[in-house]
Coordinates of C-alpha atoms (C1' of nucleotides) in Angstrom, one line a residue:
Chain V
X1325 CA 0.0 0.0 0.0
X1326 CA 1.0 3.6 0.1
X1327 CA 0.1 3.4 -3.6
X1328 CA -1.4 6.3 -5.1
X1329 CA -3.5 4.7 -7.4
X1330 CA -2.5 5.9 -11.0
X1331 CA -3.9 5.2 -14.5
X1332 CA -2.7 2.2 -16.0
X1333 CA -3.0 -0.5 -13.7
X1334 CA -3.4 -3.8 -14.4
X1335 CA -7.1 -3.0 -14.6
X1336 CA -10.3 -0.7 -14.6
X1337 CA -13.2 -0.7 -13.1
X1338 CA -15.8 -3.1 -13.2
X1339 CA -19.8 -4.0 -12.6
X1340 CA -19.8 -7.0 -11.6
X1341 CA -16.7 -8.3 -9.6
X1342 CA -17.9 -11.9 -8.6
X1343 CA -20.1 -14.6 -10.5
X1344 CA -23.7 -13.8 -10.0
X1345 CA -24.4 -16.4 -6.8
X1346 CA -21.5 -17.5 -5.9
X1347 CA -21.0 -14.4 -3.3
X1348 CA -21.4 -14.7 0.1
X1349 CA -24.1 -12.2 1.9
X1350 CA -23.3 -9.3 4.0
X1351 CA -19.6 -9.1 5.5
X1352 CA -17.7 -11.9 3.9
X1353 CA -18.6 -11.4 0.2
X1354 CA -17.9 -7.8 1.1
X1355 CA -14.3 -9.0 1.9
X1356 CA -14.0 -11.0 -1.1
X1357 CA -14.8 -8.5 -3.3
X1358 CA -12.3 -5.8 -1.6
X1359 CA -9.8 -8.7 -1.5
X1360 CA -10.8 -8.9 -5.4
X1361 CA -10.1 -5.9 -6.2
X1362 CA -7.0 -5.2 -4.3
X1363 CA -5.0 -8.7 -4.9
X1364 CA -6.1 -7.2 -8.6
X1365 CA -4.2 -4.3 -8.0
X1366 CA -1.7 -4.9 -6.6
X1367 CA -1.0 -8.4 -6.2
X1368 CA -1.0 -10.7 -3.2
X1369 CA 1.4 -9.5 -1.5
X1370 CA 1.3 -6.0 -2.7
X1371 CA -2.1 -6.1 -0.5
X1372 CA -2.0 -6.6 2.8
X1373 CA -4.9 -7.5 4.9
X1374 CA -5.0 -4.2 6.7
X1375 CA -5.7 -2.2 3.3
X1376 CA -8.3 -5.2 2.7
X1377 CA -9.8 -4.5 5.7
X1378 CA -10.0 -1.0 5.4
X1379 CA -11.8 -1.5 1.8
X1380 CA -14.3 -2.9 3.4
X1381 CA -14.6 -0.5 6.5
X1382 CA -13.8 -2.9 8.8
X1383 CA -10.9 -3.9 11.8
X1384 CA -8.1 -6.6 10.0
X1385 CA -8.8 -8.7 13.0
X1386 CA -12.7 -8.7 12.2
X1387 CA -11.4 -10.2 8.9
X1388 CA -10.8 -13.5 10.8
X1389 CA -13.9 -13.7 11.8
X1390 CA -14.8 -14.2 8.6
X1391 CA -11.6 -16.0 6.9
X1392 CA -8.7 -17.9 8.2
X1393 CA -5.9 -16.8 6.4
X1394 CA -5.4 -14.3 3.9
X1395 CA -4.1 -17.1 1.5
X1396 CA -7.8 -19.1 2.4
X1397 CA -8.7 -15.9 0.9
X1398 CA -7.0 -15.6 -2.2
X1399 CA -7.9 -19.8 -2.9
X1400 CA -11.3 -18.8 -2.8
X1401 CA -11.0 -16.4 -5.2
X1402 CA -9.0 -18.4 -7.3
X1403 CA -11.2 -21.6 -6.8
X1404 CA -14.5 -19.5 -7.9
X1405 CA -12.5 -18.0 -10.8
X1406 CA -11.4 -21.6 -12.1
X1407 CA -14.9 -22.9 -11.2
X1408 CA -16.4 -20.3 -13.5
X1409 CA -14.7 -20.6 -16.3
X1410 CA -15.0 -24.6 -16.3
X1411 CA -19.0 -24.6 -16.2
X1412 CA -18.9 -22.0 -18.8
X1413 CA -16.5 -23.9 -21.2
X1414 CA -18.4 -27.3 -20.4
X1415 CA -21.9 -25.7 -21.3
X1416 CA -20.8 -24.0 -24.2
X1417 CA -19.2 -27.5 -25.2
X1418 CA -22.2 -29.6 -24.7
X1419 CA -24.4 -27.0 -27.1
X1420 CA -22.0 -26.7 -29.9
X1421 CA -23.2 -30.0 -32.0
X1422 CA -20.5 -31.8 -33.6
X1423 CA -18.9 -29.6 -36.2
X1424 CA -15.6 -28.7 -34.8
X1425 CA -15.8 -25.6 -35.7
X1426 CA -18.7 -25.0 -33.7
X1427 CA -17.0 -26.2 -30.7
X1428 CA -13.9 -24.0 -31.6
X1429 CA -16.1 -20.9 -31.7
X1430 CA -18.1 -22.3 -28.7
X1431 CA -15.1 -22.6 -27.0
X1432 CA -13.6 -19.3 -27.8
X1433 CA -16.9 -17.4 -27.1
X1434 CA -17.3 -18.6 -23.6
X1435 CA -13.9 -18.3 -22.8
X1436 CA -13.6 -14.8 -23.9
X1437 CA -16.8 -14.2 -22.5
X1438 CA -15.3 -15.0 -19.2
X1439 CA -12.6 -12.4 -19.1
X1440 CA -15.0 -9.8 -20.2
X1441 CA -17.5 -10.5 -17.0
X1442 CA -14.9 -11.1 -14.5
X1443 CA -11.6 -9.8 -15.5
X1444 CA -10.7 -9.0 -11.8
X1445 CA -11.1 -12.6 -11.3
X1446 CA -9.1 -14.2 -14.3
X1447 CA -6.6 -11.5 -13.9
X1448 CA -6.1 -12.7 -9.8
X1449 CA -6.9 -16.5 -11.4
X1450 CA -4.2 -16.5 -13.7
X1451 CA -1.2 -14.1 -12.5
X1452 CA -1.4 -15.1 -8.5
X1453 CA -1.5 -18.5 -8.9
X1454 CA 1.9 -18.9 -7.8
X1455 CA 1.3 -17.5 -4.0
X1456 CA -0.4 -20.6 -3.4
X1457 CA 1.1 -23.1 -1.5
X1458 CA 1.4 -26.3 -4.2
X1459 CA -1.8 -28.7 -2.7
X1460 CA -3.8 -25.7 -2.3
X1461 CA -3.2 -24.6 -6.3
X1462 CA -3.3 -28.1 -7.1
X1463 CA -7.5 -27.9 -7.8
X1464 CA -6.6 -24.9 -10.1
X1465 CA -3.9 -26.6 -12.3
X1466 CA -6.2 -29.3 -12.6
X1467 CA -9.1 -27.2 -13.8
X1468 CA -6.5 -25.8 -16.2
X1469 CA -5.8 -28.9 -17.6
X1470 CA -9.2 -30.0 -18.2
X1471 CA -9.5 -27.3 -20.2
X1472 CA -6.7 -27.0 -22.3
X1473 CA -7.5 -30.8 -23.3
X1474 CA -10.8 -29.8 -24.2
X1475 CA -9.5 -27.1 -26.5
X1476 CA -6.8 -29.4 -27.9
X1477 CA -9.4 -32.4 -28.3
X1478 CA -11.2 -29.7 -30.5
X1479 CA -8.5 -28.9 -32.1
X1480 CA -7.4 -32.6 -32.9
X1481 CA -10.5 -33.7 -34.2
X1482 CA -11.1 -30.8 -36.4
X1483 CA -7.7 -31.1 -37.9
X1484 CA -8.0 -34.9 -38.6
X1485 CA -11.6 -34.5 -39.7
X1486 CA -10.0 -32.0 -42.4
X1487 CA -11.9 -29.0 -40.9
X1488 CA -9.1 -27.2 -39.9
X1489 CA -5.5 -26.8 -41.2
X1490 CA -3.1 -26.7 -38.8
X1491 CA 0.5 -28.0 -38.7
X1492 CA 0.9 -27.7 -34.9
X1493 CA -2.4 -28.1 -32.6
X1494 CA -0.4 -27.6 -29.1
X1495 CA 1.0 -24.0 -30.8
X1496 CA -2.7 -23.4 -32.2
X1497 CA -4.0 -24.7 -28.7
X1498 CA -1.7 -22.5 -26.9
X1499 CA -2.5 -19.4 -29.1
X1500 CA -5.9 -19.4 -29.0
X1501 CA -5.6 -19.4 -25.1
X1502 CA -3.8 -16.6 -25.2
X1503 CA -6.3 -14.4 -27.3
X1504 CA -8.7 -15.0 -25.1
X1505 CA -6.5 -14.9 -21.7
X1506 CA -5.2 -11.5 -22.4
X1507 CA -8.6 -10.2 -22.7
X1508 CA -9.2 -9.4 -18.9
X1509 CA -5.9 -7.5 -19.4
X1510 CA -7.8 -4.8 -21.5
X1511 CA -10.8 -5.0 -21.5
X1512 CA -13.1 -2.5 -19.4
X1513 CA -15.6 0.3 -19.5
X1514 CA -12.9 3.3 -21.0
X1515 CA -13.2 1.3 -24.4
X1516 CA -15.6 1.1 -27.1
X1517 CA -16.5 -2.6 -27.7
X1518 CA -19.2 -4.6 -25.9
X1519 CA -18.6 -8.0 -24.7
X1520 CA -20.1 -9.7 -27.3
X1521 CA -18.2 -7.0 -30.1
X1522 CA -15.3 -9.0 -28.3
X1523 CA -16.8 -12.3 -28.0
X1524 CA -17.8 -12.4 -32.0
X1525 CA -14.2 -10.9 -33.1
X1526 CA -12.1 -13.1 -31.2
X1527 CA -14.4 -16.3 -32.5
X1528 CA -13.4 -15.0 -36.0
X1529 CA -9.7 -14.3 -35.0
X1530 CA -9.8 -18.0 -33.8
X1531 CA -11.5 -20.0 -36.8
X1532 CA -9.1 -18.1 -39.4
X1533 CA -5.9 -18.8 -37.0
X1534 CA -6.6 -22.7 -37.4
X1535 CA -7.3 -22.2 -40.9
X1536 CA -11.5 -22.9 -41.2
X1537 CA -12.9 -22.0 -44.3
X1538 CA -16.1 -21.3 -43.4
X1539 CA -17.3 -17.9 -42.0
X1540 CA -14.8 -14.9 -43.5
X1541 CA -15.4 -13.0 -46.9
Chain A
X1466 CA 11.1 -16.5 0.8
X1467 CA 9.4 -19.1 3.1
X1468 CA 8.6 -20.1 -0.2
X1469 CA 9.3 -24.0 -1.7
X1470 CA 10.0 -23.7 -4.9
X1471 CA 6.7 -25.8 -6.9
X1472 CA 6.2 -26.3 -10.5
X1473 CA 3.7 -24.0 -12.2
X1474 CA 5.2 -21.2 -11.3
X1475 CA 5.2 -18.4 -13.7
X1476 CA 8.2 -19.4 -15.2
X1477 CA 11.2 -22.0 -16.4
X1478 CA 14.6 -21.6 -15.7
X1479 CA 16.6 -19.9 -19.0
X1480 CA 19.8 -19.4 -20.2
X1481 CA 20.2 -16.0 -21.0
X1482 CA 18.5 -13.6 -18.8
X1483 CA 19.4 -10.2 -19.8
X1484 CA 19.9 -8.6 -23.3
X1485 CA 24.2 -9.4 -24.2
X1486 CA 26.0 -6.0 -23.3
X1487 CA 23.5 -4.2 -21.0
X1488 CA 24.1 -6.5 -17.8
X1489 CA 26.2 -4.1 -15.5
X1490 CA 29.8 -6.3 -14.7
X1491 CA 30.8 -7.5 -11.3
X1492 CA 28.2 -7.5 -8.6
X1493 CA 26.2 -4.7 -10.0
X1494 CA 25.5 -7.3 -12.7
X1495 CA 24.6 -10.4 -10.4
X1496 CA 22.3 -8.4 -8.2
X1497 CA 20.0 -7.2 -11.7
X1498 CA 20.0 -11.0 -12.4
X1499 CA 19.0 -12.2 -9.0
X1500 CA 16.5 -9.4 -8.7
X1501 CA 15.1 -10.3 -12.1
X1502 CA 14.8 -14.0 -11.3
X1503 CA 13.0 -13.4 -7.5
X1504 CA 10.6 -10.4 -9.0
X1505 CA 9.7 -13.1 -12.2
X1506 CA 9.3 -15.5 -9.7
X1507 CA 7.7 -14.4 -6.7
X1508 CA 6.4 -10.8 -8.3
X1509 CA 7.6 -7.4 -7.1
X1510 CA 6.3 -7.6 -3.4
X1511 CA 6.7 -11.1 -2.9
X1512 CA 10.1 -10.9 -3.5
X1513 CA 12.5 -9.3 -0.5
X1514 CA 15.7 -7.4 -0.7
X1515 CA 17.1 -10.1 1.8
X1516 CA 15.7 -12.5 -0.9
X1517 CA 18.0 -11.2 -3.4
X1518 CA 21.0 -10.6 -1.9
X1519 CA 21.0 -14.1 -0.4
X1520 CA 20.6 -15.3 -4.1
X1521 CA 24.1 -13.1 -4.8
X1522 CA 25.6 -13.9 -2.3
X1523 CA 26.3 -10.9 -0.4
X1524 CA 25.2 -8.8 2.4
X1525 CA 21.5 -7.2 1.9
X1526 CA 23.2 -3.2 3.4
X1527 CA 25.7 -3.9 0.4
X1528 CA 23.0 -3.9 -2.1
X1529 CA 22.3 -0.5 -1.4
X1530 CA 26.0 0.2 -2.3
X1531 CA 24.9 -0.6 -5.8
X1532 CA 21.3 0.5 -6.5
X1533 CA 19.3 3.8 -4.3
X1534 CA 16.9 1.4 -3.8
X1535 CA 14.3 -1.9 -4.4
X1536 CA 12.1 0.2 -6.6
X1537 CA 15.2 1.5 -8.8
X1538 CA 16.6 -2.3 -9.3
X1539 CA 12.5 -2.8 -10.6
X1540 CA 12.3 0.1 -13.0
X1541 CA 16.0 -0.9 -14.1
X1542 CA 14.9 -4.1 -15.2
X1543 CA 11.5 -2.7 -16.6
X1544 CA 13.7 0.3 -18.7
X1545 CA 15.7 -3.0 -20.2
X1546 CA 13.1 -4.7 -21.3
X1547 CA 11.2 -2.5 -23.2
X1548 CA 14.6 -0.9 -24.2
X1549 CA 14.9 -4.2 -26.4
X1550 CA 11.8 -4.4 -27.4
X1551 CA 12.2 -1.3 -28.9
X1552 CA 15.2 -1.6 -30.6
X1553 CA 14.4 -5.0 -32.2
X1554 CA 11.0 -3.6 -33.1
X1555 CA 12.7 -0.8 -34.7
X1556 CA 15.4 -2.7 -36.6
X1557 CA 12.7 -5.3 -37.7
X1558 CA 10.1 -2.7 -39.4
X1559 CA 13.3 -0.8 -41.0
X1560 CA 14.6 -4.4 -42.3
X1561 CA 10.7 -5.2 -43.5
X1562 CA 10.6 -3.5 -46.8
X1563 CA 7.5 -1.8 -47.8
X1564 CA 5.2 -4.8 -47.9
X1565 CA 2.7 -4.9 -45.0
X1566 CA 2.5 -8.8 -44.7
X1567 CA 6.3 -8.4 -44.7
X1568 CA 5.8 -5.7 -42.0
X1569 CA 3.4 -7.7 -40.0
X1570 CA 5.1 -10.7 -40.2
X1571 CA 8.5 -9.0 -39.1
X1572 CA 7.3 -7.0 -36.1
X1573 CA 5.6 -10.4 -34.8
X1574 CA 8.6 -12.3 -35.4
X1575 CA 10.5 -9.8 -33.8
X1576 CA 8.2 -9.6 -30.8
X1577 CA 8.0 -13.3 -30.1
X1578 CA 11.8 -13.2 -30.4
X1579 CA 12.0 -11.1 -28.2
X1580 CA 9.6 -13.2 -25.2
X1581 CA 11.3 -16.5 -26.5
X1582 CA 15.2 -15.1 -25.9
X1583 CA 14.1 -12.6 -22.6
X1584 CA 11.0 -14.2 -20.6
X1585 CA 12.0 -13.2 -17.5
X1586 CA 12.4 -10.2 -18.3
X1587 CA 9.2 -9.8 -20.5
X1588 CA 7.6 -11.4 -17.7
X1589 CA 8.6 -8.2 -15.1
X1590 CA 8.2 -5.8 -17.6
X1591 CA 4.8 -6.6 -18.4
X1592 CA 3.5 -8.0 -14.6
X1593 CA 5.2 -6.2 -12.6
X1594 CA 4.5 -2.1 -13.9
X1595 CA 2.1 -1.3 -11.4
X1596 CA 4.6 -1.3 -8.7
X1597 CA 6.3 1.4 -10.2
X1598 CA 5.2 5.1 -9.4
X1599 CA 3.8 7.3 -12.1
X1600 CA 6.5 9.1 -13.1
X1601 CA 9.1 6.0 -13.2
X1602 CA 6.8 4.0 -15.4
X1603 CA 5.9 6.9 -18.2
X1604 CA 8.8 6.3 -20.3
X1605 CA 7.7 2.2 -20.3
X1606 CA 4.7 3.4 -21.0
X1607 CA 5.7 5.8 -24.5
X1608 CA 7.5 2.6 -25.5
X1609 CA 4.5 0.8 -25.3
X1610 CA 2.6 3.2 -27.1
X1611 CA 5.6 3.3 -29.6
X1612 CA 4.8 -0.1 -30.1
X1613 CA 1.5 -0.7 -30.7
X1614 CA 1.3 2.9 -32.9
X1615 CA 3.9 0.7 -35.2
X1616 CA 1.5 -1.9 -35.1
X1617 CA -1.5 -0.7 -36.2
X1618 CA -0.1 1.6 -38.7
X1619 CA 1.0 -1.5 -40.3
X1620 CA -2.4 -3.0 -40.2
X1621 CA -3.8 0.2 -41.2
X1622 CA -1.5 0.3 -44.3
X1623 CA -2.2 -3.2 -45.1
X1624 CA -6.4 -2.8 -44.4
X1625 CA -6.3 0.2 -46.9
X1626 CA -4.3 -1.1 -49.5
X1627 CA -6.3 -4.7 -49.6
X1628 CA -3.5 -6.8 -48.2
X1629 CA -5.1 -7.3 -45.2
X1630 CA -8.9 -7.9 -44.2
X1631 CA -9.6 -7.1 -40.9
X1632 CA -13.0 -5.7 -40.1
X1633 CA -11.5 -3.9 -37.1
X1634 CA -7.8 -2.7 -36.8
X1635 CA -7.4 -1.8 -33.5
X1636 CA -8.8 -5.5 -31.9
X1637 CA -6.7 -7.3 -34.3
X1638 CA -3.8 -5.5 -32.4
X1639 CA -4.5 -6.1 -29.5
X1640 CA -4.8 -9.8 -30.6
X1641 CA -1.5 -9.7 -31.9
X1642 CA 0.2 -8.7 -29.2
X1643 CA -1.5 -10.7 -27.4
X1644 CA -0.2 -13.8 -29.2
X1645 CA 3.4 -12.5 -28.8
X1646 CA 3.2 -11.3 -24.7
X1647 CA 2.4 -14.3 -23.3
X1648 CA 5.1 -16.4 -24.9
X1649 CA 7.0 -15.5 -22.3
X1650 CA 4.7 -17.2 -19.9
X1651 CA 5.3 -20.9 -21.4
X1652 CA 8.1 -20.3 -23.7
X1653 CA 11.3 -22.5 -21.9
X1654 CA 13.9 -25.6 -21.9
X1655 CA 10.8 -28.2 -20.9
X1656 CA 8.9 -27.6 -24.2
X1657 CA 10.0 -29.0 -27.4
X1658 CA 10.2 -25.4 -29.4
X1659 CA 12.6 -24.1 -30.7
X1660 CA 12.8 -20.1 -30.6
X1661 CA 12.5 -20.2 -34.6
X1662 CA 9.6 -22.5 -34.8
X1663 CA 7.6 -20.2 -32.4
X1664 CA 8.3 -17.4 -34.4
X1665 CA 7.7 -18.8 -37.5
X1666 CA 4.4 -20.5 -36.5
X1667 CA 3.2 -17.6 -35.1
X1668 CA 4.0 -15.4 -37.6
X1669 CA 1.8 -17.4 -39.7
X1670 CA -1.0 -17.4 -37.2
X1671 CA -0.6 -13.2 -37.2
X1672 CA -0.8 -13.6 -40.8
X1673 CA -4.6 -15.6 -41.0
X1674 CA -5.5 -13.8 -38.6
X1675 CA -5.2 -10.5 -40.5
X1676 CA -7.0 -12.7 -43.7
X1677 CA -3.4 -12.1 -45.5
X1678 CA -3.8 -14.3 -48.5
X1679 CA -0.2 -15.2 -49.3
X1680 CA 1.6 -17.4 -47.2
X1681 CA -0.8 -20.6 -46.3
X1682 CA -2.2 -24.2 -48.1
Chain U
dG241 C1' -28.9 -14.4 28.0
dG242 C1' -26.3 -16.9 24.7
dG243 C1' -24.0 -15.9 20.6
dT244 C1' -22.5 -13.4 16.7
dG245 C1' -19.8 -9.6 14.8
dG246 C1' -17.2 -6.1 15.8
dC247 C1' -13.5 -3.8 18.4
dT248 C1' -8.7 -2.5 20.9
dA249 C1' -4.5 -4.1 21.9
dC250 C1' -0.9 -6.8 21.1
dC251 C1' 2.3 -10.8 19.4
dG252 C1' 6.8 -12.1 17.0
dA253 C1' 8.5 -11.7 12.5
dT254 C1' 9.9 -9.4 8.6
dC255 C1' 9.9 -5.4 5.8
dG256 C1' 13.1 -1.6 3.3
dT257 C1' 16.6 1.1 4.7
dT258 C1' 20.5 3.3 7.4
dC259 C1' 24.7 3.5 10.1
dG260 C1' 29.4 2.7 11.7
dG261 C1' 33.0 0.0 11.0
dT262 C1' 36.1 -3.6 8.7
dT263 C1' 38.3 -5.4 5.0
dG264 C1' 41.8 -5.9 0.9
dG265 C1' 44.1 -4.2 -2.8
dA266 C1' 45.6 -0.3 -5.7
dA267 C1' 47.7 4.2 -5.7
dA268 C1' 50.8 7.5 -3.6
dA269 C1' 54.6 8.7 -0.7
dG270 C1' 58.9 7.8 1.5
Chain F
dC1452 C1' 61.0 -1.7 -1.8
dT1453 C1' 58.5 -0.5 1.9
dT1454 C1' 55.1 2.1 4.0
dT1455 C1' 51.1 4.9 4.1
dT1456 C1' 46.9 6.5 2.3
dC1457 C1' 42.8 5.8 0.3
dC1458 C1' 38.6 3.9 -1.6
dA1459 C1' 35.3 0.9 -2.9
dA1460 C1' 33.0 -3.3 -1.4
dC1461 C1' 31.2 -5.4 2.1
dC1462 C1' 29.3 -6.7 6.8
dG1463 C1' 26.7 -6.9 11.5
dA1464 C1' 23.5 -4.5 13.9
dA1465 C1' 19.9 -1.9 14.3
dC1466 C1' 16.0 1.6 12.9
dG1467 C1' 10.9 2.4 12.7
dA1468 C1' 7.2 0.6 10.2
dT1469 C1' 4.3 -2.8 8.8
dC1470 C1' 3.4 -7.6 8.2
dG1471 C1' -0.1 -11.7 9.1
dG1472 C1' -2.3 -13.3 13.0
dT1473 C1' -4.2 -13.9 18.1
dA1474 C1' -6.5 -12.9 22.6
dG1475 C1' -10.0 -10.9 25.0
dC1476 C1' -13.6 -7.8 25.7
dC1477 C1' -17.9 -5.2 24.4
dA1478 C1' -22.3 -4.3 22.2
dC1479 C1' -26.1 -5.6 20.2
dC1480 C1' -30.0 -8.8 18.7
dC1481 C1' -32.8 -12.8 18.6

DNA sequence: GGGTGGCTACCGATCGTTCGGTTGGAAAAG
DNA sequence: CTTTTCCAACCGAACGATCGGTAGCCACCC
């Protein structure tokens, strides 16, 4: 802290921090979301629980009332984040048919989608990863897995099925996730596009990056 | 610190971890490398002066010998990387000729060049900015606007003359680059890649996504 | 009147940084 | 050639501040 807050931070403000639902009532989702906002910010240990505490009007020690640690804090955050972004990518997976390219754009959609609803939370899900202790970012890395296979399942299938053209689909895999990834990095309400604007782009971005013949003129 | 070292962590260990000819000699030197491993690592705050100099080997008063101070070692680091971005941006675009796919596909290969040979460095520079004050990260800042000015006049050259077919200039930027910045984030020894493969590969990505028509089957 | 949610006060540890002093080897003086 | 001077590099110890976290008490509300 002591941080006068400045212009080009890692982020900018935002309607809707946390997942419709999935915040607790009263005092604790009130932490989370300050804790959100800050570990944002700043990063996990650029925030300490004192300016958390302060965010949300409250004493630090009340903040154990409520939370164990400060690192119980940041898992749950990352948990909810990870959690998120799997339903989304396994509904969008299970309505996309069977064309490939309908799962790649399905994919890509909810994906970007993601970042463009809860940036705070992909950019603390993906970039403060590593202040977890290794069992309790273990459930994250697994998530991360799941759905990198799924992308690269896509992938595979569309490229043997002739669908796509791709010489590498781990460098197509990895490419694609990092369109969409880097989307909570910029993405807020001091630009022009919508989410969907985004959303629609990107799908197109995607399907000519693996070579799909179908939707571009 | 307190810290056991765990695999996903933002990085891989590399070989060459600062640009040849700007590292400082002697101790000055070692110190900018250690400080650049810990901050890649463990981020700007997580990441202690003791921390460092127990990584050179010395003392953590006799740091202070060498640098004013924790922030100065940062925006050091910072100044070099987007120093080298620069220049190989630069020397790329001026190497290009006056073809925009040439263009394009230079600046991308120079900028995953860059992240492929530097990603500890790429990794501070772009992560770790906000824990700069205002004033020390402005001139990072004008480079990064140097940058992505040179890339969409590019893609603004290409869109008007019919090389390119991008319905809007300014996302497919910000796709690009995104495609290049997080190299640096998976780019290392455990991944069968070479530097030239990435660039190449990605270049062509850049390319399709842009609706170039030249270089693909 | 029990319990929840908040507080003040404090813990030991660690933070970035400073201070005073000790080296060791090169330059200057004899 | 020896001795003295000097300077940069380095260290141990300590500074005040802040860190994450704990203990115990108070005030309110069913």
């Amino acid at each position: 802290m002591t941080h006068i807050a400045w212009e080009p931070r890692r982020l900018t403000a935002v309607a809707a921090d946390l997942p419709e639902g999935v915040t607790p009532p009263g005092t604790r989702g009130r932490i989370l979301q300050a804790a959100l906002k800050l570990f944002a910010e700043y990063g996990f240990f650029g925030a300490s629980i004192r300016d958390i505490a302060r965010a949300v009007g409250i004493n630090s020690a009340t903040l154990y009332a409520h939370y164990p640690s400060k690192e119980h804090l940041l898992a749950e955050l990352i948990r909810l984040g990870h959690e998120e972004l799997r339903q989304r990518l396994r509904q969008a997976y299970a309505e996309a048919g069977d064309d490939p390219a309908a799962q790649l754009a399905a994919l890509v959609r909810a994906q970007v989608l993601v970042h463009t609803d809860y940036p705070l939370l992909a950019l603390v899900a993906n970039n403060e990863l590593h202040a977890l202790s290794p069992d309790r970012a273990a459930p994250a890395l697994e998530l991360r897995a799941e759905a990198r296979q799924l992308m690269l399942s896509v992938l595979d299938r569309g490229a043997t099925a002739g669908a796509f053209d791709v010489a590498d689909v781990a460098l197509a895999g990895i490419a694609i996730g990092s369109l969409g990834m880097r989307v909570a990095n910029w993405f807020g309400p001091d630009q022009p596009y919508t989410r969907e604007q985004v959303a629609d782009t990107f799908v197109g971005f995607a399907l000519r990056l693996v070579g799909s013949p179908l939707p571009h003129g």
